[in-house]
């Protein structure tokens, strides 16, 4: 579809409900809508098309879609009374899992696009305008990647840090999780396309690339006669001029291979901060979850990573109340948390997801027990986060500055550990990596002072 002349342009709003992949896809959908003549808006008010990019991971996330659609129904009716149209699309993982049901339950919806079909949004729009209500739900990730090559992502002006999709889908089938069903099998994007995207981002001023995928460290691509792993990608991307920092998320412990651990040691651009979900510290629960490793395997893996890069800080995901989880199992999780020590974490009550093996089990845990365990785990994780931040006070850390702060003269950047830091300075800080002495912790960010005025030379 060609760009429309300015006078005819409408407004498009994409709302993201999910993980980093979902956020990346939302930016992608926003860019495609722009090409189709809809400038990006920050809300539904002045949008002519609204796309909800949904998440199916937990029950609450999925429910949000229907409450949001209820509000859009009212807005669409108001618009119709004024003789103005509102087109409503549902994309993402709920779309994939429940597309037909959405169309049945919510007449306000004009089209449904699964996570592998965003590149077909022009077609979906055209069909919706013709009065159809199409549902695109096939798995065709390779086509999605090809489209990304032919019509590259648009970059937000002055963006310093960017996500780059390198891999999609999951073959792990953890017994609690919907992702293998909503996103399909693991597939990796061509290495030259990823390099080209990062080079383009870097030439537009991006200094940090976060490589994303449902199982990003399962990345494997052999389209050019050799096999590229995530470690190979890092070696190549660390050499892209302008790129100072590389990160990746989300990883599975089983795919943390020797070469990737060595990349943490050998490449200073790879940040010493790793999100490595463990879910539980109980071997019985890990087995029931089909995680295929024990809690000691995880401890040993962390030891190896810390041996390679001693300043590595960790973050993780936890689930409490998986079916059959006993009080002792939960104590084992607390013990693992104490043993490892996490700088930051995400923790959730187990949510029964239709179609997953965990949902079929008869030994579901009572809501009250889940609540209590979550509160106890979160208190421990929060104390570790606070202690980690407190231990940074007095240290000098490299900070990549991204944007102005809330107050005049303040600028915000991130440490290697993703903590946000507020510093007094000037706009010339943005996009540079500076040495900052951490002065004090705040509730959500740290406060620091510039150590010197020389820019750190990015390695
Ligand atoms: N691929 C990643 C993360 C996928 S989803 C991994 O392997 O860890 C992000 C997190 O949501 C998971 O790590 C898990 O902690 C949580 N999650 C997934 N399914 C869940 C469920 N049914 N109930 C509660 N939390 C869940
Ligand atoms: Fe879900 Fe497990 Fe795959 Fe992660 S590894 S996306 S938790 S099935
Ligand atoms: Fe949610 Fe789909 Fe991501 S279920 S967590 S948006 S992969």
XYZ file of C-alpha atoms and ligand atoms in Angstrom:
500
model
C 0.000 0.000 0.000
C 1.362 3.456 -0.875
C 1.545 6.348 1.608
C -1.544 8.508 1.371
C -1.190 12.273 0.913
C -1.118 14.089 4.276
C -4.612 15.530 3.952
C -6.181 12.087 3.847
C -4.140 10.573 6.627
C -5.881 9.101 9.662
C -4.757 8.091 13.132
C -3.677 4.648 14.309
C -3.245 3.415 17.874
C -1.612 0.127 18.838
C -1.859 -0.988 22.463
C 0.582 -3.574 23.736
C -0.395 -6.001 26.517
C 2.444 -8.488 26.514
C 6.120 -9.338 26.637
C 9.056 -7.717 24.839
C 8.193 -9.634 21.650
C 4.705 -8.213 21.844
C 6.108 -4.682 22.293
C 8.389 -5.143 19.269
C 5.465 -6.442 17.222
C 3.372 -3.434 18.277
C 6.057 -1.089 16.960
C 6.065 -3.133 13.776
C 2.264 -2.919 13.418
C 2.422 0.840 14.116
C 4.994 1.242 11.336
C 2.903 -0.763 8.873
C -0.176 1.296 9.750
C 1.809 4.454 9.088
C 2.686 3.153 5.646
C -1.011 2.467 5.130
C -1.842 6.116 5.936
C -2.415 6.142 9.692
C -0.109 8.293 11.809
C 0.653 6.880 15.227
C -1.413 8.198 18.128
C -0.966 7.779 21.872
C -4.568 6.849 22.639
C -7.914 5.805 21.161
C -9.403 9.328 21.204
C -8.109 10.525 17.867
C -7.504 7.162 16.247
C -9.422 5.810 13.267
C -7.958 2.384 13.748
C -7.155 0.684 17.048
C -5.203 -2.558 17.312
C -5.042 -4.393 20.636
C -1.880 -6.503 20.705
C -2.841 -9.092 23.280
C -1.154 -11.517 25.669
C -2.433 -14.970 26.663
C 0.176 -15.921 29.243
C -2.009 -15.630 32.351
C -5.770 -15.507 32.775
C -5.752 -11.864 33.897
C -3.819 -10.788 30.811
C -6.310 -12.500 28.519
C -9.327 -11.042 30.366
C -8.072 -7.500 29.832
C -8.818 -7.841 26.112
C -12.512 -8.337 26.624
C -12.868 -5.444 29.057
C -10.971 -3.221 26.635
C -13.217 -4.363 23.776
C -16.263 -3.410 25.870
C -14.982 0.177 26.046
C -14.211 0.235 22.340
C -17.778 -0.901 21.603
C -19.099 2.241 23.306
C -16.609 4.457 21.475
C -17.423 2.867 18.124
C -21.148 3.494 18.676
C -20.482 7.148 19.606
C -18.372 7.548 16.495
C -21.027 5.951 14.301
C -23.575 8.453 15.645
C -21.227 11.212 14.444
C -20.830 9.550 11.068
C -17.196 8.635 11.743
C -15.662 5.200 11.559
C -13.538 3.279 14.027
C -11.815 0.098 12.869
C -10.908 -2.357 15.644
C -8.332 -5.117 15.254
C -7.160 -7.736 17.740
C -3.629 -9.069 17.319
C -1.217 -11.119 19.430
C -1.422 -14.319 21.416
C -5.076 -14.158 22.506
C -5.915 -13.583 18.841
C -4.010 -16.742 17.967
C -5.561 -18.839 20.729
C -9.135 -17.552 20.620
C -9.570 -15.763 17.295
C -12.868 -17.400 16.378
C -14.252 -16.862 19.857
C -13.274 -13.181 19.794
C -15.135 -12.686 16.526
C -18.172 -14.460 18.003
C -18.121 -12.769 21.407
C -17.160 -9.253 20.342
C -19.005 -7.882 17.283
C -16.978 -4.667 17.677
C -13.924 -6.492 16.258
C -13.300 -5.995 12.536
C -10.290 -8.251 12.078
C -8.065 -10.674 13.995
C -4.353 -11.230 13.351
C -2.235 -13.927 14.997
C 1.381 -13.094 15.933
C 2.759 -14.499 12.685
C 0.474 -12.508 10.399
C 1.146 -8.805 11.042
C 2.612 -8.313 7.616
C -0.878 -9.029 6.256
C -2.477 -6.087 8.042
C -3.047 -4.135 4.778
C -5.024 -7.044 3.418
C -6.926 -7.458 6.689
C -7.832 -3.766 6.646
C -9.021 -3.887 3.060
C -11.200 -6.904 3.794
C -12.555 -5.291 6.961
C -13.486 -2.202 4.928
C -15.339 -4.446 2.509
C -17.429 -5.719 5.422
C -15.626 -9.001 6.075
C -14.261 -9.960 9.498
C -11.096 -11.892 8.617
C -8.989 -14.013 11.011
C -5.357 -14.666 10.065
C -4.099 -17.411 12.343
C -1.618 -19.509 10.376
C 1.963 -20.020 11.499
C 4.163 -18.524 8.834
C 6.978 -16.959 10.811
C 9.478 -17.233 7.972
C 7.182 -15.027 5.863
C 6.996 -12.539 8.714
C 10.809 -12.422 8.848
C 10.994 -12.034 5.064
C 8.574 -9.129 5.200
C 10.726 -7.530 7.895
C 13.649 -7.673 5.440
C 11.650 -6.191 2.568
C 9.938 -3.487 4.614
C 12.351 -2.701 7.480
C 11.236 -1.391 10.872
C 10.853 2.348 11.240
C 12.959 3.773 14.027
C 11.620 6.268 16.530
C 13.645 9.477 16.398
C 16.348 9.793 19.068
C 15.977 6.210 20.208
C 19.068 5.067 22.144
C 18.091 1.520 23.013
C 16.200 -0.818 20.693
C 14.783 -4.335 20.662
C 15.711 -6.573 17.754
C 13.811 -9.808 17.160
C 16.210 -12.655 16.391
C 14.141 -15.709 17.169
C 10.507 -16.606 17.639
C 8.524 -19.477 19.018
C 9.244 -22.197 21.504
C 9.765 -25.965 21.387
C 10.143 -26.423 25.137
C 6.521 -27.053 26.130
C 6.769 -26.208 29.822
C 3.597 -27.722 31.193
C 2.181 -24.382 32.411
C 2.804 -22.308 29.303
C 0.746 -21.305 26.247
C 3.608 -19.826 24.220
C 4.433 -22.942 22.127
C 0.764 -22.969 21.083
C 0.386 -19.250 20.386
C 3.780 -18.591 18.813
C 4.538 -21.927 17.202
C 7.854 -23.732 16.787
C 11.270 -22.144 17.287
C 12.511 -20.334 14.227
C 15.541 -18.066 13.903
C 15.888 -15.009 11.716
C 18.703 -14.864 9.131
C 21.949 -13.566 10.679
C 22.688 -11.094 7.822
C 19.213 -9.536 8.278
C 19.848 -9.079 11.998
C 23.280 -7.545 11.350
C 21.740 -5.197 8.764
C 18.992 -4.145 11.183
C 21.484 -3.430 13.967
C 23.746 -1.487 11.561
C 20.782 0.599 10.475
C 19.754 1.227 14.074
C 23.329 2.192 14.978
C 23.599 4.622 12.082
C 20.405 6.258 13.384
C 21.950 6.763 16.817
C 20.975 3.586 18.656
C 23.738 2.551 21.111
C 22.195 -0.514 22.729
C 20.557 -3.508 21.050
C 18.546 -6.024 23.042
C 18.155 -9.222 21.077
C 14.787 -10.736 21.820
C 13.060 -14.073 21.348
C 10.879 -16.435 23.372
C 13.976 -18.597 23.742
C 16.604 -16.270 22.457
C 19.574 -18.422 23.387
C 18.176 -21.266 21.262
C 19.097 -19.030 18.285
C 20.534 -21.094 15.413
C 20.817 -20.145 11.772
C 22.726 -21.980 9.067
C 21.645 -20.296 5.846
C 25.170 -19.357 4.689
C 27.082 -22.607 5.080
C 28.069 -22.108 8.698
C 25.977 -22.326 11.856
C 25.436 -19.107 13.752
C 24.628 -19.281 17.459
C 23.757 -16.374 19.713
C 27.440 -16.163 20.713
C 28.417 -15.784 17.028
C 25.832 -13.055 16.578
C 27.249 -11.218 19.587
C 30.812 -11.362 18.226
C 29.589 -9.889 14.957
C 27.290 -7.254 16.478
C 29.900 -6.084 19.002
C 31.914 -4.925 15.973
C 29.113 -2.703 14.598
C 30.327 0.914 14.904
C 28.262 2.826 17.460
C 26.931 -0.216 19.300
C 28.130 0.039 22.902
C 25.858 -2.460 24.589
C 24.279 -5.795 23.789
C 21.644 -7.567 25.828
C 19.361 -10.531 25.257
C 16.139 -11.882 26.640
C 14.539 -14.338 27.392
C 16.838 -17.298 27.845
C 16.253 -20.867 28.937
C 18.846 -22.430 31.284
C 19.153 -25.495 29.018
C 20.386 -23.363 26.119
C 23.140 -21.501 28.014
C 26.039 -23.089 26.147
C 29.778 -22.706 26.732
C 30.239 -20.262 23.843
C 27.542 -17.949 25.181
C 29.081 -17.987 28.663
C 32.448 -17.221 27.039
C 30.855 -14.258 25.226
C 29.996 -12.813 28.649
C 33.682 -13.087 29.522
C 35.204 -11.947 26.205
C 32.894 -9.233 24.880
C 32.653 -6.130 27.000
C 29.619 -4.994 24.963
C 27.631 -7.941 26.365
C 26.227 -6.529 29.581
C 26.884 -8.401 32.844
C 23.202 -8.779 33.523
C 21.236 -11.857 32.679
C 17.539 -12.674 32.831
C 17.470 -16.425 33.296
C 14.088 -17.734 34.448
C 14.174 -20.712 36.824
C 10.451 -20.790 37.822
C 10.955 -22.973 40.919
C 13.667 -24.233 43.272
C 12.035 -27.628 43.801
C 13.232 -30.538 41.708
C 9.822 -32.225 41.883
C 8.095 -29.064 40.628
C 10.740 -28.435 37.969
C 10.179 -31.988 36.716
C 6.396 -31.534 36.710
C 6.848 -28.254 34.850
C 8.922 -30.079 32.219
C 11.801 -27.636 32.688
C 14.268 -30.512 32.177
C 16.877 -29.372 34.712
C 17.252 -29.556 38.499
C 17.727 -26.716 40.954
C 21.378 -27.737 41.383
C 21.877 -27.649 37.599
C 20.737 -24.042 37.820
C 23.056 -23.273 40.752
C 26.014 -24.786 38.879
C 25.141 -22.834 35.745
C 25.087 -19.581 37.711
C 28.488 -20.490 39.214
C 29.914 -20.970 35.710
C 28.517 -17.647 34.490
C 29.874 -15.855 37.545
C 33.244 -17.558 37.107
C 33.355 -16.222 33.533
C 32.136 -12.742 34.487
C 32.219 -12.157 38.263
C 30.224 -8.911 38.182
C 27.186 -10.578 36.562
C 23.864 -9.753 38.200
C 20.850 -11.957 37.685
C 17.162 -11.699 37.250
C 14.567 -14.453 37.007
C 10.914 -15.443 36.696
C 9.137 -17.525 39.336
C 5.800 -19.283 39.489
C 4.249 -20.197 42.840
C 1.410 -22.665 43.302
C 2.032 -24.919 40.313
C -0.267 -27.986 40.738
C 1.099 -30.309 43.411
C 3.522 -27.741 44.879
C 3.904 -28.546 48.593
C 4.990 -26.241 51.402
C 8.394 -27.941 51.255
C 8.642 -27.363 47.495
C 7.980 -23.701 48.119
C 10.668 -23.616 50.833
C 13.080 -25.049 48.242
C 12.280 -22.090 45.986
C 13.025 -19.638 48.812
C 16.297 -21.485 49.459
C 17.328 -21.222 45.808
C 16.562 -17.493 45.850
C 18.724 -17.057 48.966
C 21.536 -19.138 47.444
C 21.669 -17.291 44.129
C 20.691 -13.727 45.020
C 18.740 -11.813 42.357
C 19.058 -8.142 41.448
C 15.507 -8.092 40.144
C 12.738 -10.593 39.413
C 9.237 -11.286 38.192
C 7.024 -13.646 40.151
C 3.539 -14.901 39.462
C 0.792 -17.077 40.868
C 0.295 -20.114 38.680
C -2.526 -19.430 36.243
C -4.394 -22.378 34.757
C -4.208 -22.039 30.983
C -6.582 -24.000 28.753
C -4.840 -26.554 26.570
C -1.691 -26.877 28.700
C -0.913 -30.108 30.624
C -0.758 -28.253 33.963
C -4.375 -27.182 33.579
C -5.531 -30.823 33.420
C -4.046 -31.750 36.772
C -6.393 -32.558 39.649
C -4.005 -31.265 42.340
C -4.490 -27.546 41.732
C -3.388 -25.289 44.603
C -5.881 -23.154 46.530
C -5.910 -19.450 45.699
C -5.215 -18.512 49.322
C -2.044 -20.623 49.483
C -0.859 -19.152 46.173
C -1.443 -15.648 47.504
C 0.497 -16.286 50.700
C 3.409 -17.927 48.897
C 3.593 -15.127 46.361
C 3.629 -12.493 49.110
C 6.446 -14.312 50.946
C 8.506 -14.829 47.793
C 8.012 -11.243 46.659
C 9.092 -9.909 50.049
C 12.329 -11.887 49.772
C 12.952 -10.854 46.146
C 12.214 -7.225 46.971
C 14.692 -7.294 49.866
C 17.318 -8.660 47.470
C 16.562 -5.927 44.935
C 16.844 -3.218 47.574
C 20.085 -4.745 48.899
C 21.532 -4.922 45.386
C 20.724 -1.248 44.756
C 22.127 -0.259 48.147
C 25.352 -2.145 47.378
C 25.756 0.015 44.254
C 25.958 3.212 46.327
C 29.517 4.523 46.272
C 30.390 2.463 43.197
C 31.241 4.015 39.846
C 29.189 2.457 37.064
C 28.992 3.032 33.319
C 25.694 4.681 32.465
C 24.186 4.921 28.984
C 22.069 8.072 28.898
C 18.725 7.785 27.124
C 16.478 10.773 27.808
C 15.756 13.879 29.866
C 14.567 13.256 33.441
C 11.436 14.576 35.093
C 13.091 17.721 36.438
C 14.904 20.378 34.409
C 18.607 19.639 34.075
C 18.151 15.969 34.983
C 19.009 13.147 32.593
C 18.212 9.468 32.852
C 20.387 6.567 31.858
C 20.867 2.922 32.680
C 23.617 1.046 34.457
C 24.885 -2.285 33.091
C 22.311 -3.846 35.452
C 19.389 -1.964 33.852
C 18.880 0.228 36.919
C 17.763 3.664 35.901
C 19.951 6.521 37.188
C 19.132 10.229 37.410
C 22.037 12.599 36.943
C 22.308 16.400 36.685
C 23.898 17.384 33.389
C 23.184 18.589 29.883
C 21.406 17.187 26.836
C 24.753 16.249 25.304
C 24.777 13.281 27.684
C 22.050 11.551 25.693
C 23.423 8.671 23.663
C 26.754 8.607 25.529
C 28.162 6.171 28.076
C 29.610 8.001 31.109
C 31.134 7.000 34.390
C 28.703 7.812 37.168
C 29.227 7.566 40.902
C 26.072 6.250 42.506
C 25.164 8.616 45.342
C 21.913 7.229 46.751
C 19.080 4.859 45.919
C 15.529 6.079 45.275
C 12.439 3.866 45.268
C 12.602 3.027 41.576
C 15.815 4.566 40.365
C 19.244 5.567 41.611
C 20.750 9.031 41.865
C 24.299 9.646 40.700
C 26.968 12.171 39.753
C 29.168 12.310 36.669
C 32.711 11.289 37.549
C 34.402 13.020 34.649
C 33.405 14.804 31.510
C 35.126 12.480 29.042
C 32.965 10.107 27.134
C 33.811 6.490 27.667
C 35.027 5.035 24.443
C 32.599 2.286 23.521
C 34.284 -1.031 23.091
N 10.399 -18.065 27.444
C 10.551 -17.550 28.721
C 9.375 -16.755 29.287
C 8.000 -16.948 28.814
S 6.638 -16.243 29.606
C 11.003 -18.659 29.645
O 11.252 -19.756 29.247
O 11.119 -18.448 30.819
C 7.229 -15.251 30.896
C 6.982 -15.800 32.257
O 5.602 -15.900 32.529
C 7.510 -17.195 32.481
O 8.876 -17.221 32.718
C 6.710 -17.653 33.673
O 7.330 -17.296 34.882
C 5.413 -16.874 33.538
N 4.305 -17.747 33.157
C 4.171 -18.444 32.002
N 3.033 -19.180 32.038
C 2.462 -18.961 33.243
C 1.294 -19.439 33.879
N 0.489 -20.330 33.292
N 1.004 -18.984 35.124
C 1.820 -18.089 35.740
N 2.933 -17.612 35.182
C 3.259 -18.030 33.954
Fe 6.929 -21.005 27.852
Fe 8.729 -22.708 28.732
Fe 8.767 -21.934 26.205
Fe 9.441 -20.241 28.107
S 10.516 -22.133 27.586
S 8.092 -19.812 26.387
S 8.082 -20.806 29.770
S 7.178 -23.152 27.155
Fe 2.119 -13.001 26.189
Fe 2.381 -14.016 23.809
Fe 4.378 -12.735 24.931
S 1.313 -14.932 25.477
S 4.092 -13.188 27.082
S 2.443 -11.849 24.345
S 4.527 -14.525 23.637
